[in-house]
Short mmCIF file of C-alpha atoms and ligand atoms in Angstrom, two decimals:
data_model
loop_
_atom_site.label_atom_id
_atom_site.label_comp_id
_atom_site.label_asym_id
_atom_site.label_seq_id
_atom_site.Cartn_x
_atom_site.Cartn_y
_atom_site.Cartn_z
CA MET F 1 18.25 6.26 23.89
CA THR F 2 17.30 4.42 20.73
CA PRO F 3 15.83 6.76 18.17
CA ILE F 4 12.09 6.62 17.45
CA ASP F 5 11.88 5.77 13.79
CA LEU F 6 8.84 7.39 12.16
CA ARG F 7 10.27 7.36 8.63
CA SER F 8 8.05 4.50 7.48
CA ASP F 9 6.13 1.45 8.64
CA THR F 10 8.60 -0.60 6.57
CA VAL F 11 11.25 -0.26 9.31
CA THR F 12 9.59 -2.78 11.65
CA LYS F 13 11.62 -5.79 12.73
CA PRO F 14 10.01 -9.21 13.07
CA THR F 15 8.80 -9.88 16.61
CA PRO F 16 10.16 -12.88 18.55
CA ALA F 17 6.88 -14.73 17.88
CA MET F 18 7.12 -13.98 14.17
CA ARG F 19 10.73 -15.18 14.11
CA ALA F 20 9.64 -18.38 15.86
CA ALA F 21 6.95 -18.92 13.21
CA MET F 22 9.54 -18.33 10.49
CA ALA F 23 12.01 -20.74 12.08
CA ALA F 24 9.35 -23.45 12.35
CA ALA F 25 8.00 -23.02 8.79
CA GLU F 26 7.75 -26.06 6.56
CA VAL F 27 9.39 -25.20 3.26
CA GLY F 28 9.90 -26.56 -0.23
CA ASP F 29 10.94 -25.23 -3.64
CA ASP F 30 8.24 -22.73 -4.52
CA VAL F 31 9.33 -22.55 -8.16
CA TYR F 32 8.07 -26.17 -8.30
CA GLY F 33 4.99 -25.13 -6.31
CA ASP F 34 6.33 -27.30 -3.48
CA ASP F 35 6.44 -24.82 -0.61
CA PRO F 36 3.48 -25.67 1.65
CA THR F 37 3.75 -22.42 3.62
CA VAL F 38 3.76 -20.25 0.49
CA ASN F 39 0.80 -22.23 -0.82
CA ALA F 40 -1.03 -21.78 2.48
CA LEU F 41 -0.38 -18.03 2.46
CA GLN F 42 -1.58 -17.67 -1.12
CA GLU F 43 -4.78 -19.58 -0.34
CA ARG F 44 -5.31 -17.64 2.87
CA ILE F 45 -4.97 -14.15 1.42
CA ALA F 46 -6.98 -15.00 -1.72
CA GLY F 47 -9.76 -16.43 0.47
CA MET F 48 -9.67 -13.50 2.88
CA LEU F 49 -10.08 -10.97 0.09
CA GLY F 50 -12.54 -13.01 -1.96
CA PHE F 51 -10.35 -13.96 -4.93
CA GLU F 52 -9.73 -17.28 -6.67
CA ALA F 53 -5.95 -17.12 -6.42
CA ALA F 54 -2.95 -15.20 -5.16
CA LEU F 55 0.77 -14.95 -5.83
CA PHE F 56 3.45 -14.30 -3.20
CA VAL F 57 6.05 -11.81 -4.42
CA PRO F 58 9.07 -10.16 -2.79
CA THR F 59 7.85 -6.55 -2.97
CA GLY F 60 4.83 -4.34 -3.51
CA THR F 61 6.54 -2.83 -6.51
CA GLN F 62 6.90 -6.23 -8.14
CA SER F 63 3.33 -7.09 -7.24
CA ASN F 64 2.03 -3.96 -8.96
CA LEU F 65 4.29 -4.57 -11.96
CA CYS F 66 3.03 -8.14 -12.31
CA ALA F 67 -0.52 -6.80 -12.11
CA LEU F 68 -0.01 -4.07 -14.70
CA MET F 69 1.70 -6.49 -17.09
CA ALA F 70 -0.92 -9.18 -16.54
CA HIS F 71 -3.75 -6.72 -17.28
CA CYS F 72 -2.11 -4.81 -20.15
CA GLU F 73 -0.37 -5.71 -23.41
CA ARG F 74 2.30 -3.61 -25.13
CA GLY F 75 0.68 -0.40 -26.34
CA ASP F 76 -2.09 -0.47 -23.76
CA GLU F 77 -2.40 2.24 -21.15
CA TYR F 78 -3.44 2.43 -17.53
CA ILE F 79 -5.18 5.39 -15.92
CA VAL F 80 -3.59 6.22 -12.59
CA GLY F 81 -3.20 9.03 -10.08
CA GLN F 82 -0.38 11.51 -10.66
CA MET F 83 0.84 10.83 -7.10
CA ALA F 84 0.05 7.11 -7.05
CA HIS F 85 2.79 4.66 -6.20
CA THR F 86 2.11 2.63 -9.36
CA TYR F 87 2.90 5.69 -11.46
CA ARG F 88 5.36 7.79 -9.53
CA TRP F 89 7.43 5.58 -7.29
CA GLU F 90 8.10 2.38 -9.20
CA GLY F 91 10.94 3.43 -11.47
CA GLY F 92 8.65 3.62 -14.49
CA GLY F 93 8.65 -0.20 -14.52
CA ALA F 94 5.37 -0.61 -16.39
CA ALA F 95 6.67 1.55 -19.25
CA VAL F 96 10.24 0.23 -19.18
CA LEU F 97 9.46 -3.47 -18.85
CA GLY F 98 5.87 -3.73 -20.05
CA SER F 99 5.69 -1.10 -22.82
CA ILE F 100 2.56 0.08 -21.04
CA GLN F 101 1.80 3.79 -21.27
CA PRO F 102 0.69 5.46 -18.06
CA GLN F 103 -2.08 8.05 -18.25
CA PRO F 104 -1.55 9.89 -14.98
CA LEU F 105 -4.34 12.19 -13.79
CA ALA F 106 -4.30 14.79 -11.01
CA GLN F 107 -5.78 13.61 -7.74
CA GLN F 108 -7.84 15.71 -5.36
CA ALA F 109 -6.69 16.25 -1.78
CA ASP F 110 -8.52 13.09 -0.66
CA GLY F 111 -6.69 10.94 -3.22
CA THR F 112 -9.61 10.54 -5.59
CA ILE F 113 -9.37 11.20 -9.33
CA PRO F 114 -12.54 13.03 -10.46
CA LEU F 115 -14.80 10.62 -12.35
CA ALA F 116 -15.22 13.11 -15.20
CA ASP F 117 -11.44 13.17 -15.65
CA ILE F 118 -11.31 9.37 -15.78
CA GLU F 119 -14.14 9.33 -18.30
CA ALA F 120 -12.46 12.00 -20.43
CA ALA F 121 -9.10 10.19 -20.37
CA ILE F 122 -10.49 6.92 -21.77
CA LYS F 123 -9.41 6.89 -25.42
CA PRO F 124 -11.65 5.95 -28.33
CA ASP F 125 -10.89 2.71 -30.14
CA ASP F 126 -8.84 4.37 -32.87
CA ALA F 127 -5.36 3.66 -34.22
CA HIS F 128 -4.16 7.07 -33.05
CA TYR F 129 -4.44 6.13 -29.41
CA ALA F 130 -3.02 3.72 -26.95
CA ARG F 131 -5.71 1.27 -25.84
CA SER F 132 -7.16 2.33 -22.49
CA ARG F 133 -7.12 -0.92 -20.60
CA LEU F 134 -6.95 -0.45 -16.84
CA LEU F 135 -7.83 1.86 -13.97
CA ALA F 136 -5.39 1.63 -11.04
CA LEU F 137 -6.37 3.09 -7.64
CA GLU F 138 -4.54 3.17 -4.31
CA ASN F 139 -5.94 2.71 -0.77
CA THR F 140 -4.81 4.00 1.64
CA TRP F 141 -3.23 6.87 -0.26
CA GLY F 142 -0.94 9.07 1.84
CA GLY F 143 -2.61 7.44 4.83
CA GLN F 144 -6.07 8.51 3.65
CA VAL F 145 -8.91 6.06 3.17
CA LEU F 146 -10.55 6.27 -0.26
CA PRO F 147 -14.30 6.70 0.30
CA LEU F 148 -16.13 3.45 -0.52
CA PRO F 149 -18.82 5.22 -2.61
CA TYR F 150 -16.01 6.66 -4.73
CA ILE F 151 -14.44 3.22 -5.19
CA GLU F 152 -17.83 1.84 -6.22
CA ALA F 153 -18.44 4.66 -8.71
CA ALA F 154 -14.93 4.68 -10.21
CA THR F 155 -14.75 0.92 -10.67
CA ALA F 156 -18.30 0.84 -12.09
CA LEU F 157 -17.29 3.53 -14.58
CA ALA F 158 -14.20 1.53 -15.54
CA ARG F 159 -16.25 -1.63 -16.05
CA ARG F 160 -18.89 0.18 -18.09
CA ARG F 161 -16.13 1.43 -20.39
CA GLY F 162 -14.47 -1.98 -20.67
CA LEU F 163 -11.49 -1.28 -18.41
CA ALA F 164 -10.09 -3.70 -15.85
CA THR F 165 -9.43 -2.44 -12.31
CA HIS F 166 -6.44 -2.85 -10.00
CA LEU F 167 -6.06 -1.74 -6.39
CA ASP F 168 -2.65 -0.98 -4.96
CA GLY F 169 -3.68 -1.96 -1.45
CA ALA F 170 -0.22 -1.86 0.08
CA ARG F 171 -1.99 -0.62 3.22
CA LEU F 172 -5.42 -2.13 2.53
CA PHE F 173 -5.67 -3.40 6.12
CA ASN F 174 -4.99 0.10 7.46
CA ALA F 175 -7.91 1.29 5.34
CA ALA F 176 -10.03 -1.57 6.66
CA VAL F 177 -9.13 -0.88 10.31
CA ALA F 178 -9.86 2.84 9.88
CA THR F 179 -13.21 1.97 8.28
CA ALA F 180 -14.04 -0.38 11.15
CA ARG F 181 -13.37 2.43 13.63
CA ALA F 182 -15.68 4.78 11.75
CA SER F 183 -18.54 2.39 11.04
CA GLY F 184 -18.01 -0.67 13.24
CA GLY F 185 -17.62 -4.23 12.07
CA ASP F 186 -14.66 -6.49 11.45
CA PRO F 187 -11.70 -5.02 9.57
CA ARG F 188 -11.42 -8.28 7.57
CA ALA F 189 -14.95 -7.81 6.29
CA HIS F 190 -14.15 -4.22 5.28
CA ALA F 191 -10.97 -5.33 3.51
CA ARG F 192 -13.00 -7.91 1.60
CA GLN F 193 -15.66 -5.39 0.73
CA ILE F 194 -13.11 -2.89 -0.60
CA ALA F 195 -11.38 -5.66 -2.58
CA SER F 196 -14.67 -6.89 -4.05
CA HIS F 197 -14.79 -3.93 -6.45
CA PHE F 198 -11.50 -4.77 -8.17
CA ASP F 199 -10.25 -7.38 -10.62
CA SER F 200 -6.93 -7.50 -8.78
CA VAL F 201 -5.55 -6.31 -5.45
CA SER F 202 -1.99 -6.04 -4.18
CA VAL F 203 -1.29 -6.06 -0.43
CA CYS F 204 2.02 -5.56 1.41
CA PHE F 205 2.95 -7.67 4.44
CA SER F 206 6.11 -5.64 5.02
CA LYS F 207 4.43 -2.35 5.96
CA GLY F 208 2.16 -2.00 8.97
CA LEU F 209 1.61 -5.75 9.15
CA GLY F 210 5.22 -6.04 10.30
CA ALA F 211 6.63 -8.87 8.17
CA PRO F 212 10.22 -8.41 6.99
CA VAL F 213 9.54 -9.08 3.29
CA GLY F 214 6.68 -9.83 0.95
CA SER F 215 3.50 -8.83 -0.80
CA ALA F 216 0.67 -10.72 -2.42
CA LEU F 217 -1.20 -10.14 -5.64
CA CYS F 218 -4.77 -11.47 -5.76
CA GLY F 219 -7.04 -12.07 -8.74
CA SER F 220 -8.72 -14.71 -10.87
CA LYS F 221 -6.90 -17.98 -11.61
CA ALA F 222 -6.27 -16.93 -15.22
CA PHE F 223 -4.98 -13.51 -14.14
CA ILE F 224 -2.66 -15.00 -11.52
CA ALA F 225 -1.31 -17.47 -14.11
CA ARG F 226 -0.32 -14.50 -16.32
CA ALA F 227 1.14 -12.65 -13.32
CA HIS F 228 3.13 -15.76 -12.40
CA ARG F 229 4.82 -15.68 -15.81
CA VAL F 230 5.68 -11.99 -15.33
CA ARG F 231 7.07 -12.72 -11.86
CA LYS F 232 9.40 -15.29 -13.45
CA MET F 233 10.46 -12.79 -16.15
CA VAL F 234 11.40 -10.15 -13.60
CA GLY F 235 13.31 -12.64 -11.49
CA GLY F 236 10.83 -12.92 -8.66
CA GLY F 237 10.60 -16.71 -8.41
CA MET F 238 11.80 -17.58 -4.92
CA ARG F 239 12.72 -21.03 -3.66
CA GLN F 240 12.24 -21.93 0.05
CA ALA F 241 10.20 -18.78 0.50
CA GLY F 242 8.07 -20.42 3.19
CA VAL F 243 10.23 -18.78 5.86
CA LEU F 244 8.96 -15.44 4.53
CA ALA F 245 5.41 -16.63 3.93
CA ALA F 246 5.31 -17.83 7.56
CA ALA F 247 6.01 -14.26 8.68
CA ALA F 248 3.16 -13.01 6.50
CA LEU F 249 0.77 -15.67 7.85
CA HIS F 250 1.76 -14.73 11.39
CA ALA F 251 1.05 -11.08 10.53
CA LEU F 252 -2.41 -11.94 9.17
CA ASP F 253 -3.16 -13.87 12.38
CA HIS F 254 -1.80 -11.35 14.89
CA HIS F 255 -1.14 -7.94 13.38
CA ILE F 256 -4.34 -6.78 11.68
CA ASP F 257 -6.39 -5.62 14.67
CA ARG F 258 -3.39 -4.00 16.33
CA LEU F 259 -3.09 -1.55 13.40
CA ALA F 260 -5.74 0.38 15.36
CA GLU F 261 -3.02 1.17 17.94
CA ASP F 262 -0.85 2.71 15.22
CA HIS F 263 -3.80 4.86 14.21
CA VAL F 264 -4.29 5.96 17.83
CA HIS F 265 -0.59 6.85 18.03
CA ALA F 266 -0.84 8.95 14.86
CA ARG F 267 -3.76 10.84 16.42
CA VAL F 268 -1.80 11.30 19.66
CA LEU F 269 1.06 12.81 17.65
CA ALA F 270 -1.38 15.08 15.82
CA GLU F 271 -3.03 16.25 19.04
CA GLY F 272 0.36 16.73 20.70
CA LEU F 273 1.48 19.09 17.92
CA HIS F 274 -1.77 21.01 17.82
CA GLY F 275 -1.43 24.73 18.35
CA LEU F 276 2.32 25.07 17.84
CA PRO F 277 2.97 28.28 15.89
CA GLY F 278 4.11 27.69 12.30
CA VAL F 279 3.09 24.03 12.50
CA THR F 280 -0.03 22.76 10.69
CA VAL F 281 -1.15 19.21 11.26
CA VAL F 282 -3.23 17.34 8.71
CA PRO F 283 -5.64 15.19 10.79
CA PRO F 284 -4.55 11.57 10.22
CA GLN F 285 -7.01 8.91 9.08
CA SER F 286 -4.68 5.96 9.64
CA ASN F 287 -0.99 5.60 10.51
CA ILE F 288 0.50 8.43 8.44
CA LEU F 289 0.63 11.98 9.72
CA PHE F 290 1.64 14.97 7.62
CA VAL F 291 2.89 18.09 9.35
CA ASP F 292 3.35 21.29 7.38
CA LEU F 293 6.04 23.66 8.64
CA ALA F 294 6.35 27.38 8.05
CA PRO F 295 9.62 28.22 6.21
CA ASP F 296 11.44 29.34 9.37
CA LYS F 297 10.54 26.06 11.09
CA ALA F 298 11.27 23.87 8.10
CA ALA F 299 14.95 24.75 7.65
CA GLY F 300 16.97 21.86 9.03
CA ALA F 301 13.97 20.43 10.91
CA VAL F 302 14.55 16.82 9.89
CA GLU F 303 18.22 17.03 10.92
CA ARG F 304 17.39 18.66 14.27
CA LEU F 305 14.75 16.04 14.96
CA ARG F 306 17.18 13.27 14.11
CA ALA F 307 19.75 14.75 16.51
CA ALA F 308 17.04 14.77 19.19
CA GLY F 309 16.14 11.13 18.58
CA VAL F 310 13.15 11.23 16.20
CA LEU F 311 13.61 10.05 12.63
CA CYS F 312 11.20 11.20 9.94
CA ASN F 313 11.16 12.20 6.27
CA GLY F 314 10.21 15.40 4.52
CA LEU F 315 11.19 19.05 4.18
CA ALA F 316 8.47 21.66 4.63
CA ARG F 317 6.00 18.79 4.95
CA LEU F 318 7.11 16.15 7.44
CA ARG F 319 5.75 12.63 7.17
CA LEU F 320 5.47 10.71 10.43
CA VAL F 321 4.49 7.04 10.19
CA THR F 322 3.50 4.98 13.21
CA HIS F 323 3.94 1.21 13.34
CA LEU F 324 4.47 -1.96 15.38
CA ASP F 325 7.82 -0.81 16.77
CA VAL F 326 6.50 2.53 18.11
CA SER F 327 4.89 2.10 21.54
CA GLY F 328 2.58 4.46 23.39
CA ALA F 329 5.56 5.62 25.48
CA ASP F 330 7.60 6.20 22.31
CA THR F 331 4.72 8.25 20.96
CA GLN F 332 4.68 10.45 24.08
CA ARG F 333 8.44 10.90 23.87
CA ALA F 334 8.14 11.76 20.15
CA VAL F 335 5.54 14.44 21.02
CA SER F 336 7.95 15.99 23.55
CA VAL F 337 10.85 15.93 21.11
CA LEU F 338 8.74 17.32 18.27
CA ARG F 339 7.35 20.13 20.46
CA ALA F 340 10.78 21.04 21.82
CA THR F 341 12.43 20.93 18.40
CA LEU F 342 9.72 22.65 16.35
C1 LIG R 401 5.37 0.63 -0.22
C2 LIG R 401 4.35 0.74 -1.28
C3 LIG R 401 4.45 -0.01 -2.45
C4 LIG R 401 5.67 -0.83 -2.82
O1 LIG R 401 6.10 -1.74 -1.89
P1 LIG R 401 7.65 -2.18 -1.86
O2 LIG R 401 7.58 -3.46 -1.13
O3 LIG R 401 8.37 -1.08 -1.15
O4 LIG R 401 8.10 -2.34 -3.27
C5 LIG R 401 3.43 0.09 -3.37
N1 LIG R 401 2.38 0.89 -3.16
C6 LIG R 401 2.24 1.62 -2.05
C7 LIG R 401 1.03 2.46 -1.87
C8 LIG R 401 3.22 1.57 -1.07
O5 LIG R 401 3.09 2.32 0.03
#
């Protein structure tokens, strides 16, 4: 049997319909601005999220780097969560390539950085200090949806203190779909509302949306012009990238609402593991489920699960991520394997 791959939502393969859209894409040299499909994607995502402009980039990491370097000069700093992707999992790119100092702050269990900590971390305008320039948030964070009132308060604080704001919305549409489940409405409207609080937003097409490659950075025209220069500097100018943009457009047309299924599957996994001794499930808000194992359960768990046909990451805390290539039947089988193995 093929293994059920719950390591990440990045493991999805393009569907036949997505491949057909890619094969049929009109292309041109995007470094000359000539790729009609890239241009269409950039207009589409900017319009969807309420921004003037957008830039198609190969990865979420590059998107965030372009954002940080477009917001900050050398010697500026950005305030960011200690466990945020833009601080912890991007190879230190902002510091290495942008001479931008991170000011990481501890996050609470729900992903928020206390407002008082943000306020206290903003440096006075004094030659001793780096210039506090930007607040970077992440949504979803570890599969959790940042509360909208928090986003409003944190971004208002940043604006009041003269800081720009960036959202790493790699899984923004998961946040939007989870919000729609809780409070009704169209996920696209929720995505737009979340985005409306930020000066820039990065979204990944290659996670739950199921495209093979690509992210987009959204912002004002002037901001995107600066980000475009950074993208060139870091080697991210792509040529006939329309074949990739076509996959992203297909994902925006067909794969947003279905994220709700991934969220259902994460809840089914959580319910299926409920009550196992030595196994503590963190109730999932979107497509990422964390499972804490007692020490006797944790030893070799990932290896035993792999041998039994379920792939996941972690040690004492397993991370199980549902996605387009995990069906309801796969989810049931994963529950059986997880119960038998743990
Ligand atoms: C995956 C991810 C990124 C980076 O995307 P890549 O395409 O892997 O570089 C950035 N931020 C968050 C929150 C992510 O989950």
